[in-house]
Short mmCIF file of C-alpha atoms and ligand atoms in Angstrom, two decimals:
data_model
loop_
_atom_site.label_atom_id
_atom_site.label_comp_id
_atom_site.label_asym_id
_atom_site.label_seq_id
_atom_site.Cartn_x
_atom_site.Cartn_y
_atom_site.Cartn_z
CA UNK A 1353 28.33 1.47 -16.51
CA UNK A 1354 25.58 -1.02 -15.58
CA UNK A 1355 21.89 0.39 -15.55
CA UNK A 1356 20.25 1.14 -12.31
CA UNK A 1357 18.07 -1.95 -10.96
CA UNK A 1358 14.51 -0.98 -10.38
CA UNK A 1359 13.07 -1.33 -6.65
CA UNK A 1360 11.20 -4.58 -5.50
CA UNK A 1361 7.39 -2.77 -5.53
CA UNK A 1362 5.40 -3.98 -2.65
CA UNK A 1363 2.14 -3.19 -2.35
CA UNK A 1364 0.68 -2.61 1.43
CA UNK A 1365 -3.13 -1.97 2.19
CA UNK A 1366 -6.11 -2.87 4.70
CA UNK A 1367 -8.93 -3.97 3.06
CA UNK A 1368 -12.69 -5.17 4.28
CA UNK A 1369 -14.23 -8.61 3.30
CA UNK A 1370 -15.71 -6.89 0.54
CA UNK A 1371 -12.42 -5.54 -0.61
CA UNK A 1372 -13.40 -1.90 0.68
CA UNK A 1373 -9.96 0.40 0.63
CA UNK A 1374 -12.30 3.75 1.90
CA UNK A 1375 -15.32 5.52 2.35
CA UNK A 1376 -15.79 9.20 1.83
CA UNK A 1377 -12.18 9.83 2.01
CA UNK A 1378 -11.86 7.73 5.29
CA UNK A 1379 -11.03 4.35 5.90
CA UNK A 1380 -14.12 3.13 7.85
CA UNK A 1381 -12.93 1.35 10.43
CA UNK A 1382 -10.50 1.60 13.39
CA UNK A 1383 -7.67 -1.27 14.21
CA UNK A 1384 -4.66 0.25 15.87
CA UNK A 1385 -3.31 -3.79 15.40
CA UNK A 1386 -3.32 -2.93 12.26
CA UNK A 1387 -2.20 0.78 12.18
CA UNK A 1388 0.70 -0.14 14.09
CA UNK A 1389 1.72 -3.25 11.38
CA UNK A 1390 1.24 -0.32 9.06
CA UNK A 1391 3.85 2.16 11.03
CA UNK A 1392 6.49 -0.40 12.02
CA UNK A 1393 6.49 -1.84 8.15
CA UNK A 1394 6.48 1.65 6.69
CA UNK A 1395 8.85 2.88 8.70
CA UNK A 1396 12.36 3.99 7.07
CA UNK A 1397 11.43 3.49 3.72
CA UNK A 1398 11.00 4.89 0.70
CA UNK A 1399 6.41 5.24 -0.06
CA UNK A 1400 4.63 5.70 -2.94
CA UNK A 1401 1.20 7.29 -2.71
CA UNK A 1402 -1.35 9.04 -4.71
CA UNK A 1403 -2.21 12.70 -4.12
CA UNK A 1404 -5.72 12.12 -2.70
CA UNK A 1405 -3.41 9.84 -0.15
CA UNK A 1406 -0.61 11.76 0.77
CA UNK A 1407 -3.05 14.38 1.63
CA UNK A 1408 -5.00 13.02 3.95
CA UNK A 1409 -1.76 11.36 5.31
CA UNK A 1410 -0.15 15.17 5.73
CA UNK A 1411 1.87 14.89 9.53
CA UNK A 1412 1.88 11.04 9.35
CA UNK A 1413 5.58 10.97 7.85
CA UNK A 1414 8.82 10.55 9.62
CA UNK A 1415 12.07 12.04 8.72
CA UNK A 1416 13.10 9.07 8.51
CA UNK A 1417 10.56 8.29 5.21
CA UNK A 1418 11.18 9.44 1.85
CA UNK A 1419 7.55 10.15 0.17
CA UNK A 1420 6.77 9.82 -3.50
CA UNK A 1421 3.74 11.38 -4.89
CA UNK A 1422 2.38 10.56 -8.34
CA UNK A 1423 0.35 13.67 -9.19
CA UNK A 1424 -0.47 15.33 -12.49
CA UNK A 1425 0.41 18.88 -10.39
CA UNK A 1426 4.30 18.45 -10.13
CA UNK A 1427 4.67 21.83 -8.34
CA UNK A 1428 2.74 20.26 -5.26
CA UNK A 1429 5.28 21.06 -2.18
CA UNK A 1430 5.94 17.41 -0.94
CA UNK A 1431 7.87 17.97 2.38
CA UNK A 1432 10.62 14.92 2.80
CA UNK A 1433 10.29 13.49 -0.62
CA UNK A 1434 8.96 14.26 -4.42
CA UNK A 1435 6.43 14.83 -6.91
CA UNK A 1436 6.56 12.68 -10.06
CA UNK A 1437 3.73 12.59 -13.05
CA UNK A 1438 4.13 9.25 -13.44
CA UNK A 1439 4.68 5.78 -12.09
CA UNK A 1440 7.85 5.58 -14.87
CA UNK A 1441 9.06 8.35 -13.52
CA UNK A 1442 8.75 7.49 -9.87
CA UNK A 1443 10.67 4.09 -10.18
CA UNK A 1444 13.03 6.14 -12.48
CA UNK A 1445 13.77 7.95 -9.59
CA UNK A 1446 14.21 5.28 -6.94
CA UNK A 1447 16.43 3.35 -9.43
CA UNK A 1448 18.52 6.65 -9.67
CA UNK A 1449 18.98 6.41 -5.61
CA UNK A 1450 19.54 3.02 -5.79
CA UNK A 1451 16.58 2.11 -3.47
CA UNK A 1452 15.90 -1.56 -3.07
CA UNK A 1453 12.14 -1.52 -2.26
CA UNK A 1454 9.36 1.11 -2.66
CA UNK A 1455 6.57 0.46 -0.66
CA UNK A 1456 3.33 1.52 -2.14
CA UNK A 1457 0.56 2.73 0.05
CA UNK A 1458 -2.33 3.53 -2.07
CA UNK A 1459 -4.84 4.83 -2.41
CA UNK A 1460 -7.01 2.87 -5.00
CA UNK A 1461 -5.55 4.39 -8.14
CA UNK A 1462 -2.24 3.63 -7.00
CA UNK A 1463 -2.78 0.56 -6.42
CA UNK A 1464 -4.37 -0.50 -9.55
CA UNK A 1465 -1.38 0.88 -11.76
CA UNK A 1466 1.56 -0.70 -10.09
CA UNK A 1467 -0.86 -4.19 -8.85
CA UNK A 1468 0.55 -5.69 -12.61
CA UNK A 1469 4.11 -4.94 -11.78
CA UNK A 1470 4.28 -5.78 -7.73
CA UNK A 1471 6.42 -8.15 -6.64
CA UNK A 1472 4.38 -8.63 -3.43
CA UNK A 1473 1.71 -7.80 -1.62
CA UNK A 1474 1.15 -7.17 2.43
CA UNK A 1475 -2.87 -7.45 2.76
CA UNK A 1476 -4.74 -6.79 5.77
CA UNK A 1477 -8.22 -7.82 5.82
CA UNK A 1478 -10.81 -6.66 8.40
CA UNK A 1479 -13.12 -9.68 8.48
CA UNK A 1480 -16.29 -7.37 8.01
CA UNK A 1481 -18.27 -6.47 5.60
CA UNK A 1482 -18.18 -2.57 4.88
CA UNK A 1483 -19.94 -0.06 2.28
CA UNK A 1484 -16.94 2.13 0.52
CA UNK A 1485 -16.23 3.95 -2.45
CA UNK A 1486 -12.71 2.84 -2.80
CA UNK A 1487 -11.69 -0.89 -3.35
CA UNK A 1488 -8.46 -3.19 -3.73
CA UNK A 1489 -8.54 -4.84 -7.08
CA UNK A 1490 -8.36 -8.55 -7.57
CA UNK A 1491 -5.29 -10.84 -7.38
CA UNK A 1492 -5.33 -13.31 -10.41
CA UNK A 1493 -4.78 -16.64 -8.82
CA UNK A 1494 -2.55 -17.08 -11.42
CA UNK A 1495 -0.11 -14.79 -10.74
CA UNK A 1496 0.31 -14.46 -6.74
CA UNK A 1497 0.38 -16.86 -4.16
CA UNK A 1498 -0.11 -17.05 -0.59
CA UNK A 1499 3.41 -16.97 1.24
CA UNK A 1500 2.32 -16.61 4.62
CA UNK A 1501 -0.83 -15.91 6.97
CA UNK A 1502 -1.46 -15.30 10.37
CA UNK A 1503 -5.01 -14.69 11.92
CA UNK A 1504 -5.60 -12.22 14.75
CA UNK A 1505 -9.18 -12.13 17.23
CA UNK A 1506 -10.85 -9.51 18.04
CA UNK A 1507 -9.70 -7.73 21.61
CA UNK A 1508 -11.12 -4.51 23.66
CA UNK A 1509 -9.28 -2.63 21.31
CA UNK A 1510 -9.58 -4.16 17.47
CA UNK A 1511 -13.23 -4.78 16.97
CA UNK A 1512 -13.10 -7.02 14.30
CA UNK A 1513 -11.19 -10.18 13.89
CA UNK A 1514 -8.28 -9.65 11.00
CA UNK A 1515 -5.98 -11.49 9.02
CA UNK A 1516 -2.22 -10.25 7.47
CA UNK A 1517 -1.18 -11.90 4.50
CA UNK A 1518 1.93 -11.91 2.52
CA UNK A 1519 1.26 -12.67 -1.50
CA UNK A 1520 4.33 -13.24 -3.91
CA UNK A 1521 4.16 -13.51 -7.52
CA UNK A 1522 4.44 -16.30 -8.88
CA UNK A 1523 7.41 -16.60 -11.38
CA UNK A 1524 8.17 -19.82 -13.63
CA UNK A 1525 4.88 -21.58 -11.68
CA UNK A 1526 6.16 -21.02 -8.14
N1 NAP B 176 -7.29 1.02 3.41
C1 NAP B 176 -6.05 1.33 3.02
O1 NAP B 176 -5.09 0.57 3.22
C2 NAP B 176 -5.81 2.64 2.30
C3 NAP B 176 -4.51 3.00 1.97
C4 NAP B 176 -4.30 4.20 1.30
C5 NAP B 176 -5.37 5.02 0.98
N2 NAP B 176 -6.63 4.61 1.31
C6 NAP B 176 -7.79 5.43 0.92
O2 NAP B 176 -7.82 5.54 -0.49
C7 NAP B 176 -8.51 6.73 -0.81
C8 NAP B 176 -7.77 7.45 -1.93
O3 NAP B 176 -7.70 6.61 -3.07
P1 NAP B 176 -7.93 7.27 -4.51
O4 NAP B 176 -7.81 6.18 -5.52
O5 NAP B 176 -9.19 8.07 -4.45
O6 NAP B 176 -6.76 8.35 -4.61
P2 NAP B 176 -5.15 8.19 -4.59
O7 NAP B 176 -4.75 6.98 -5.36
O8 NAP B 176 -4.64 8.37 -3.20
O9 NAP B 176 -4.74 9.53 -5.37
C9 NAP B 176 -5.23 9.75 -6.67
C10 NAP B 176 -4.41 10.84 -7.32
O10 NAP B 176 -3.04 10.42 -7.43
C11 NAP B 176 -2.52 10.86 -8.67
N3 NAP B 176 -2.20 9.68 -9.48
C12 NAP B 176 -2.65 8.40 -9.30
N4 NAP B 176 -2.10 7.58 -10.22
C13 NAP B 176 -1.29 8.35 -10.99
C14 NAP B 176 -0.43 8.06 -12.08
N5 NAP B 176 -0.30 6.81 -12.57
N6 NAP B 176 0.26 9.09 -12.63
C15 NAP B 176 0.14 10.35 -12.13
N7 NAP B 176 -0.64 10.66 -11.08
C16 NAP B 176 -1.36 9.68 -10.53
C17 NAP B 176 -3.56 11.77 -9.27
O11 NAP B 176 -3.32 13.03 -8.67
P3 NAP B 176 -3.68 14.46 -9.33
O12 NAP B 176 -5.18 14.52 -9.35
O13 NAP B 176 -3.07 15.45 -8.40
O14 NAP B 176 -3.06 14.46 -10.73
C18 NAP B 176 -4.86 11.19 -8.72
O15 NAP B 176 -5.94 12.09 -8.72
C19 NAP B 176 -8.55 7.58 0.45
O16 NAP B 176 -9.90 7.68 0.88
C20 NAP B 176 -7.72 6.83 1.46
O17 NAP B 176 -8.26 6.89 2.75
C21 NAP B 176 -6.88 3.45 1.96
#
């Protein structure tokens, strides 16, 4: 019997100029452009979130999603998906159900830990400068690069002018 592959990890997130993921528990600024990038990409697949996250996201979720929550508590009720205690055991899991891609959608925490294994990254950045709590880390230069970006101005609805762009890791120097 062959083992199961592990899922493609992609990592998904809005971030400020300064790299700000949230303030106080909110993300501090409001771009349904960007919300709506958010839904249709999310939509149907299988998400990995924090605790702190999933949370705040309560009601967000489609049937159509299947959540995974990395939490220490692995009693927490997670309607429409699971509780794991760690990453491991999370990917373990979406191996096991043969799922293709996990999208992660933060929050910080999350991000950090799986950042060193993601196979891409879908970055939204709100070109302002915000005070937060709650940041994005770096991508080595080394180790991602830029497959495709696409600008977007500000209208009556989006305040601020934004960007969405797709990193890949770089393998063998490509
Ligand atoms: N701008 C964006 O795109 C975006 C996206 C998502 C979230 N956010 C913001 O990010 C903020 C939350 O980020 P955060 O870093 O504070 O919290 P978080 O990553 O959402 O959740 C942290 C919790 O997740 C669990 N956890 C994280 N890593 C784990 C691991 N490796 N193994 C087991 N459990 C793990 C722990 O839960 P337990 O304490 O239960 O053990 C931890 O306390 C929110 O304010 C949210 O609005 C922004």
């Amino acid at each position: 019997m062959t083992a199961p592959i592990a899922p493609r990890l992609v990592l998904i997130a809005a971030i400020s100029q300064n790299r700000v993921l949230a303030a106080d528990g909110k993300i501090p600024w409001r771009m349904p452009r960007d919300t709506a990038h958010f839904r249709a990409r999310a939509a149907g697949h299988w998400l990995l979130l924090g605790r702190r996250t999933f949370e705040q996201m309560r009601g967000w979720f489609k049937p159509d999603q299947v959540l995974l929550v990395l939490t220490k508590e692995t009693a927490l009720s997670v309607s429409g998906g699971h509780a794991r205690a760690s990453l491991a055991e999370a990917v373990e899991l979406a191996s096991a159900q043969g799922v293709a891609e996990l999208l992660v959608c933060g929050g910080g925490s999350v991000y950090q830990a799986t950042l060193p294994l993601g196979d891409e990254v879908i970055l939204t950045t709100v070109e302002a400068e915000f005070e937060g709590d709650v940041f994005f880390p770096e991508l080595p230069p080394e180790q991602w690069r830029i497959q495709t970006e696409t600008h977007f101005p500000p209208d009556e609805n989006n305040p601020h002018a934004m960007r969405i762009t797709h990193w890949l890791r770089s393998r063998n120097g490509n």
